[in-house]
Amino acid sequence: MKQDKSLRKFLHGIYGYAFFNKFLLISPVYAVFMQSHGVSEMQLSILLIVFSLATIVTQVPATWLTNKIGCKNAVMFGQLLKGIGFTLFLIWPTFTGFFVGMFLWGTMSAFYGTAYESLIYDGLQARHHNHIYARVLGMRYNAQAAGSALAAFGSLMMFAGYEWVTLASLVSMALSMICISRADLNPNGKTVPVKREKQVGTLRLFKNVYGLCRVLPCMFLSMILCLMVRCFSYLDDYLSPIGIGIGLPVEYVGLVQFFVLACMILGQTYAYRFANVRDRLVYMAICLMGGLLVLFSIDYSVGGLLLLGAAYVVMRALHVLLYSRFQDFVPPAYRTAVLSVYNVMDKAFYVVLCLMMGIGGSLGSWRYGVLGVGILIICVGIWALMFIGDQCSSAKVRKYKNMIKTMYPVGNDIV
């Protein structure tokens, strides 16, 4: 009974943070706000790249600090940095101000990708419920999607002024910090059950993860495939400009985000039902997703949004499945280190997407960027079919789980 109460409290904190962290009325309008203050299409992509590069540059110190102060405190510190960044958007609306704000937001992402992701998996493992991780992951994404869906109406509040939209977003971030403060890693709320490495230096971090990738090739392949599926199809930051591109007034661009989020909820809610499908069907679904994006770039209109929505249904289902499998391969003692590298690579892959979209926008329309992204994702699916196959099937997951327990006890270096 005590275990169930602890689990419920933990999940409420996780889901509450996921909701309020995304319930940001600034989300559907910040890109449009930037462009209204003289930011060009390529400069917008550069600012999104700054976000990614900030995550890469600050990942190692963020991981070090996470291991020092704990996952929960690290998540809250990251939220504070993001709040400062949003405030800068408002009081310093120039390219330089946006640059600094995006850098702080990217630093928050470094904490999020390591601390929050570790907190979820390790918190469930400490309560002996890691077997429900895929379902929890889907529910957490649903909480995020619900917050983002409500935030989509931020564009309708632009009549009140950008100041009120920003203030409401800051209040939501404060509520997210209150929620995460209730998510204790240990069921008793006293000590951390998973020991980490004593020091996290740049060389040691990458050396250990490199060693893991050598002896656990499926962890590496699952990580790379998950990253490519997620990053090469993550058009969320471009949805508002795309909405304007297909002819919507600025007050209604949030509706594009709302529609896409509804599609995301559909995909991630039922993703766990496909946990045991054949790997080749998963790779074919990647090709399908890319094909849908290509078709949307051809039918670049309000009606064509149905194709974009279908692509998001497939993408979110694939991400839940692939990310869950990747987490299953990660040794618990090295989860923060592996997730740090994952977060760095996540932003590196995202830079490719931003460059592709920026080039497409510079050619005269975001549709050209979407076309390039769709073709790239099709290539990813073909690569997986040809070179991964069934090497990392569900049976391999069970095999590697047993091997991890015996080969990688807490505290030992891999190499």
XYZ file of C-alpha atoms in Angstrom:
415
model
C 0.000 0.000 0.000
C 2.862 2.349 0.913
C 4.581 1.419 -2.350
C 1.426 2.265 -4.347
C 1.101 5.619 -2.568
C 4.739 6.432 -3.265
C 4.321 5.487 -6.932
C 1.204 7.637 -7.328
C 2.902 10.640 -5.738
C 5.941 10.157 -7.929
C 3.904 9.873 -11.130
C 1.739 12.870 -10.220
C 4.901 14.923 -9.856
C 6.303 13.637 -13.152
C 3.087 14.202 -15.081
C 2.437 17.584 -13.430
C 5.877 18.836 -14.412
C 5.420 17.492 -17.940
C 2.135 19.411 -18.273
C 3.172 22.783 -16.867
C 6.582 22.677 -18.542
C 4.744 22.659 -21.867
C 1.822 24.890 -20.889
C 3.658 27.947 -22.171
C 1.471 30.447 -23.989
C 4.643 31.882 -25.474
C 5.246 28.672 -27.474
C 3.114 29.345 -30.586
C 4.135 32.994 -30.901
C 7.797 33.370 -29.946
C 9.050 32.558 -33.468
C 6.530 34.951 -35.015
C 7.480 37.559 -32.383
C 11.133 37.210 -33.332
C 10.395 37.601 -37.042
C 8.257 40.670 -36.331
C 11.369 42.226 -34.779
C 13.498 41.796 -37.894
C 14.655 38.164 -37.637
C 14.883 36.538 -41.088
C 14.146 32.900 -41.955
C 17.814 31.939 -41.805
C 18.358 33.913 -38.598
C 15.450 32.067 -37.001
C 17.120 28.779 -37.850
C 20.395 30.147 -36.463
C 18.674 30.966 -33.166
C 17.300 27.417 -32.993
C 20.817 26.153 -33.703
C 22.089 28.330 -30.820
C 19.593 26.495 -28.608
C 21.072 23.177 -29.705
C 24.691 24.276 -29.411
C 24.044 25.626 -25.914
C 22.808 22.191 -24.881
C 25.916 20.562 -26.339
C 28.347 23.018 -24.720
C 26.742 22.882 -21.272
C 25.926 19.159 -21.215
C 28.997 17.991 -19.270
C 28.783 20.646 -16.531
C 25.025 20.073 -16.352
C 25.624 16.349 -15.831
C 28.268 17.057 -13.206
C 25.906 19.403 -11.354
C 23.043 16.910 -11.649
C 25.129 14.248 -9.906
C 26.079 16.788 -7.221
C 22.699 18.288 -6.362
C 20.376 15.480 -7.502
C 18.038 15.112 -10.468
C 15.118 16.966 -8.930
C 17.109 20.077 -7.974
C 18.843 20.073 -11.355
C 15.490 20.113 -13.173
C 14.332 23.095 -11.090
C 17.576 24.987 -11.710
C 17.132 24.450 -15.432
C 13.623 25.889 -15.241
C 14.987 29.011 -13.576
C 17.400 29.533 -16.475
C 14.596 29.120 -19.008
C 12.483 31.682 -17.162
C 15.317 34.209 -17.392
C 15.618 33.486 -21.110
C 11.906 34.119 -21.754
C 12.129 37.388 -19.825
C 15.005 38.491 -22.059
C 12.851 37.889 -25.148
C 10.478 40.523 -23.799
C 12.823 43.185 -22.416
C 15.567 42.857 -25.048
C 13.768 42.124 -28.358
C 16.805 42.182 -30.640
C 18.761 39.415 -32.330
C 21.347 39.630 -29.519
C 18.680 39.382 -26.834
C 17.065 36.443 -28.578
C 20.526 34.867 -28.901
C 21.196 35.047 -25.153
C 17.670 33.882 -24.316
C 17.933 30.865 -26.615
C 21.308 29.995 -25.089
C 19.785 29.938 -21.589
C 16.860 27.880 -22.865
C 19.299 25.430 -24.424
C 21.183 25.182 -21.114
C 17.912 24.236 -19.460
C 17.533 21.494 -22.064
C 20.898 20.052 -20.997
C 19.541 19.594 -17.462
C 16.199 18.324 -18.752
C 17.671 15.647 -21.021
C 19.843 14.243 -18.240
C 18.103 14.914 -14.935
C 14.434 14.551 -15.853
C 14.881 11.489 -18.038
C 17.026 9.802 -15.362
C 14.539 10.695 -12.655
C 11.684 8.946 -14.454
C 13.415 5.644 -15.227
C 15.374 5.387 -11.970
C 12.343 6.410 -9.915
C 10.305 3.580 -11.427
C 13.203 1.148 -10.994
C 13.564 2.095 -7.324
C 9.895 1.188 -6.889
C 10.299 -2.032 -8.918
C 7.990 -0.730 -11.650
C 10.445 -0.203 -14.495
C 8.405 -2.724 -16.514
C 5.732 -0.024 -17.001
C 8.229 2.521 -18.329
C 6.901 2.477 -21.916
C 3.368 3.181 -20.667
C 4.577 5.912 -18.284
C 6.561 7.423 -21.133
C 3.450 7.532 -23.284
C 1.393 9.097 -20.473
C 4.124 11.636 -19.801
C 4.110 12.591 -23.483
C 0.343 12.903 -23.291
C 0.681 15.272 -20.321
C 3.182 17.292 -22.325
C 0.900 17.274 -25.347
C -2.074 18.412 -23.248
C -0.045 21.324 -21.907
C 1.163 22.212 -25.379
C -2.367 21.928 -26.770
C -3.684 24.474 -24.288
C -0.614 26.624 -24.872
C -1.531 26.692 -28.561
C -4.217 29.202 -27.679
C -1.469 31.649 -26.732
C -1.783 33.112 -30.221
C -5.392 34.061 -29.438
C -4.160 36.057 -26.427
C -1.905 38.272 -28.497
C -4.620 40.946 -28.348
C -3.643 41.384 -24.670
C -0.013 41.885 -25.599
C 3.136 39.780 -25.592
C 3.825 40.882 -21.994
C 0.841 38.972 -20.607
C 1.671 35.899 -22.667
C 5.195 35.887 -21.227
C 3.971 36.427 -17.654
C 1.525 33.529 -17.935
C 4.340 31.312 -19.207
C 6.537 32.229 -16.230
C 3.729 31.336 -13.830
C 3.365 27.944 -15.511
C 7.093 27.283 -15.120
C 6.829 28.064 -11.391
C 4.003 25.522 -11.097
C 6.128 22.930 -12.906
C 8.856 23.412 -10.284
C 6.342 22.801 -7.502
C 5.219 19.573 -9.187
C 8.712 18.177 -9.709
C 9.570 18.909 -6.075
C 7.100 16.136 -5.153
C 8.785 13.508 -7.343
C 11.257 11.836 -4.971
C 13.677 9.416 -6.584
C 13.655 7.093 -3.594
C 10.307 5.647 -2.412
C 11.161 6.745 1.151
C 12.245 10.205 0.057
C 15.574 9.925 1.869
C 18.441 8.621 -0.193
C 19.252 8.089 -3.849
C 19.052 4.354 -4.676
C 21.219 4.469 -7.806
C 24.873 5.361 -7.325
C 26.616 7.295 -10.022
C 30.237 7.748 -10.936
C 32.064 9.925 -8.413
C 33.288 12.378 -11.052
C 32.000 13.219 -14.482
C 34.809 14.668 -16.586
C 34.460 15.195 -20.301
C 36.997 12.531 -21.258
C 35.747 9.940 -18.745
C 32.105 10.510 -19.684
C 32.620 9.949 -23.395
C 35.162 7.169 -22.787
C 32.703 5.182 -20.684
C 29.831 5.671 -23.121
C 32.113 4.747 -26.021
C 33.040 1.564 -24.159
C 29.374 0.764 -23.594
C 28.586 1.265 -27.263
C 31.357 -1.158 -28.231
C 30.141 -3.997 -25.989
C 26.431 -3.128 -26.268
C 26.012 -2.429 -29.989
C 22.235 -2.572 -29.733
C 22.295 0.312 -27.261
C 24.224 2.356 -29.813
C 22.010 1.375 -32.759
C 18.817 1.990 -30.779
C 20.117 5.381 -29.658
C 21.116 6.498 -33.163
C 17.856 5.335 -34.742
C 15.780 7.000 -32.019
C 17.693 10.246 -32.465
C 17.289 10.304 -36.221
C 13.561 9.546 -36.082
C 12.967 12.245 -33.484
C 15.303 15.010 -34.622
C 14.858 14.752 -38.367
C 11.092 15.032 -38.007
C 10.836 17.603 -35.188
C 9.106 20.475 -36.960
C 7.430 21.845 -33.820
C 9.509 25.033 -33.722
C 8.505 25.789 -37.319
C 4.770 25.140 -37.010
C 3.853 28.807 -36.518
C 5.831 30.045 -39.560
C 4.419 27.112 -41.542
C 0.914 28.153 -40.478
C 1.517 31.652 -41.808
C 3.036 30.126 -44.955
C -0.156 28.215 -45.750
C -2.256 31.366 -45.324
C -3.405 31.476 -41.684
C -3.585 34.812 -39.793
C -1.115 35.148 -36.909
C -3.962 34.890 -34.359
C -4.773 31.382 -35.574
C -1.330 29.857 -36.067
C -1.730 28.178 -32.682
C -4.420 25.990 -34.229
C -1.760 24.253 -36.321
C 0.086 23.361 -33.137
C -3.169 22.245 -31.505
C -3.989 19.920 -34.400
C -0.483 18.447 -34.510
C -0.533 17.848 -30.769
C -3.822 15.983 -31.028
C -2.131 13.723 -33.575
C 0.855 13.278 -31.266
C -1.430 12.206 -28.413
C -3.017 9.593 -30.643
C 0.352 8.154 -31.643
C 2.010 8.082 -28.244
C -1.039 6.838 -26.321
C -1.256 3.599 -28.250
C 2.436 3.160 -29.005
C 2.956 0.558 -26.259
C 0.479 -1.755 -27.993
C 3.042 -2.169 -30.775
C 5.998 -2.897 -28.501
C 6.373 -6.430 -29.919
C 5.884 -5.785 -33.623
C 8.564 -6.994 -36.016
C 11.473 -4.606 -36.335
C 11.197 -4.416 -40.113
C 7.640 -3.107 -39.784
C 8.996 -0.352 -37.536
C 11.563 0.608 -40.169
C 8.908 0.582 -42.875
C 6.848 2.936 -40.692
C 9.818 5.331 -40.685
C 9.734 5.368 -44.494
C 5.971 5.946 -44.350
C 6.463 8.945 -42.077
C 8.985 10.463 -44.474
C 6.635 9.860 -47.401
C 3.821 11.692 -45.614
C 6.071 14.730 -45.078
C 7.011 14.717 -48.758
C 3.321 14.659 -49.696
C 2.636 17.561 -47.311
C 5.364 19.618 -48.975
C 3.598 19.008 -52.301
C 0.110 19.777 -50.955
C 1.285 22.775 -48.902
C -2.112 24.052 -47.778
C -4.582 23.957 -44.908
C -6.002 20.708 -46.300
C -2.504 19.265 -46.511
C -2.216 19.532 -42.731
C -3.950 16.143 -42.604
C -0.803 14.638 -44.121
C 1.394 16.446 -41.586
C -0.839 15.200 -38.773
C -0.606 11.614 -40.006
C 3.183 11.925 -40.079
C 3.153 13.073 -36.451
C 0.974 10.142 -35.396
C 3.566 7.754 -36.818
C 6.535 9.745 -35.507
C 5.386 9.899 -31.890
C 4.497 6.211 -31.803
C 7.920 5.359 -33.211
C 9.701 7.607 -30.745
C 8.014 6.010 -27.729
C 8.903 2.526 -28.955
C 12.486 3.329 -29.912
C 13.260 5.438 -26.845
C 11.850 2.822 -24.498
C 13.992 0.130 -26.122
C 17.066 2.344 -25.940
C 16.533 2.924 -22.212
C 16.263 -0.831 -21.645
C 19.819 -1.263 -22.927
C 21.358 1.385 -20.645
C 23.132 0.173 -17.448
C 21.524 2.011 -14.473
C 24.844 3.186 -12.993
C 25.699 4.993 -16.234
C 22.274 6.349 -17.140
C 23.122 10.031 -16.568
C 26.344 9.665 -18.581
C 24.597 7.899 -21.478
C 21.704 10.349 -21.460
C 24.191 13.218 -21.470
C 25.748 11.899 -24.661
C 22.262 11.202 -26.035
C 21.275 14.812 -25.330
C 24.397 16.150 -27.042
C 23.759 14.000 -30.106
C 20.070 14.967 -30.031
C 20.976 18.609 -30.438
C 23.662 17.851 -33.026
C 21.117 16.008 -35.200
C 18.625 18.845 -34.640
C 21.160 21.299 -36.036
C 20.964 19.354 -39.319
C 17.180 19.795 -39.342
C 17.458 23.534 -38.621
C 19.983 24.031 -41.414
C 17.764 22.136 -43.842
C 14.691 24.154 -42.864
C 16.661 27.414 -42.930
C 17.932 26.722 -46.436
C 14.430 25.766 -47.533
C 12.979 28.959 -46.058
C 15.682 31.026 -47.750
C 14.621 29.521 -51.097
C 11.256 31.174 -50.672
C 9.093 28.731 -48.695
C 9.309 26.423 -45.693
C 7.803 23.714 -47.919
C 11.213 23.111 -49.486
C 12.671 22.438 -46.066
C 9.854 19.995 -45.296
C 10.525 18.234 -48.593
C 14.195 17.776 -47.704
C 13.302 16.508 -44.238
C 10.875 13.937 -45.676
C 13.461 12.603 -48.114
C 16.036 12.395 -45.315
C 13.686 10.354 -43.102
C 12.950 7.942 -45.944
C 16.704 7.403 -46.227
C 16.858 6.694 -42.473
C 14.187 3.997 -42.802
C 15.998 2.392 -45.736
C 19.275 2.463 -43.761
C 17.593 0.708 -40.828
C 16.105 -1.952 -43.099
C 19.451 -2.647 -44.733
C 21.907 -2.399 -41.835
C 20.019 -2.969 -38.553
C 17.380 -5.533 -39.454
C 16.420 -7.663 -36.452
C 19.716 -7.274 -34.570
C 17.964 -5.487 -31.685
C 14.675 -7.352 -31.380
C 12.669 -7.769 -28.162
C 14.498 -11.029 -27.485
C 17.798 -9.141 -27.655
C 16.439 -6.643 -25.127
C 15.829 -9.428 -22.594
C 19.243 -10.939 -23.277
C 21.068 -7.644 -22.798
C 19.116 -6.820 -19.641
C 20.474 -9.986 -18.016
C 23.992 -9.296 -19.305
C 23.950 -5.726 -18.008
C 23.152 -6.907 -14.481
C 26.170 -9.181 -14.369
C 28.738 -7.243 -16.437
C 28.174 -3.683 -15.286
C 27.670 -3.423 -11.516
C 27.467 0.038 -10.009
C 30.746 1.916 -9.720
C 32.914 -0.005 -12.229
C 34.426 1.679 -15.253
C 33.602 0.156 -18.609
C 37.011 0.723 -20.116
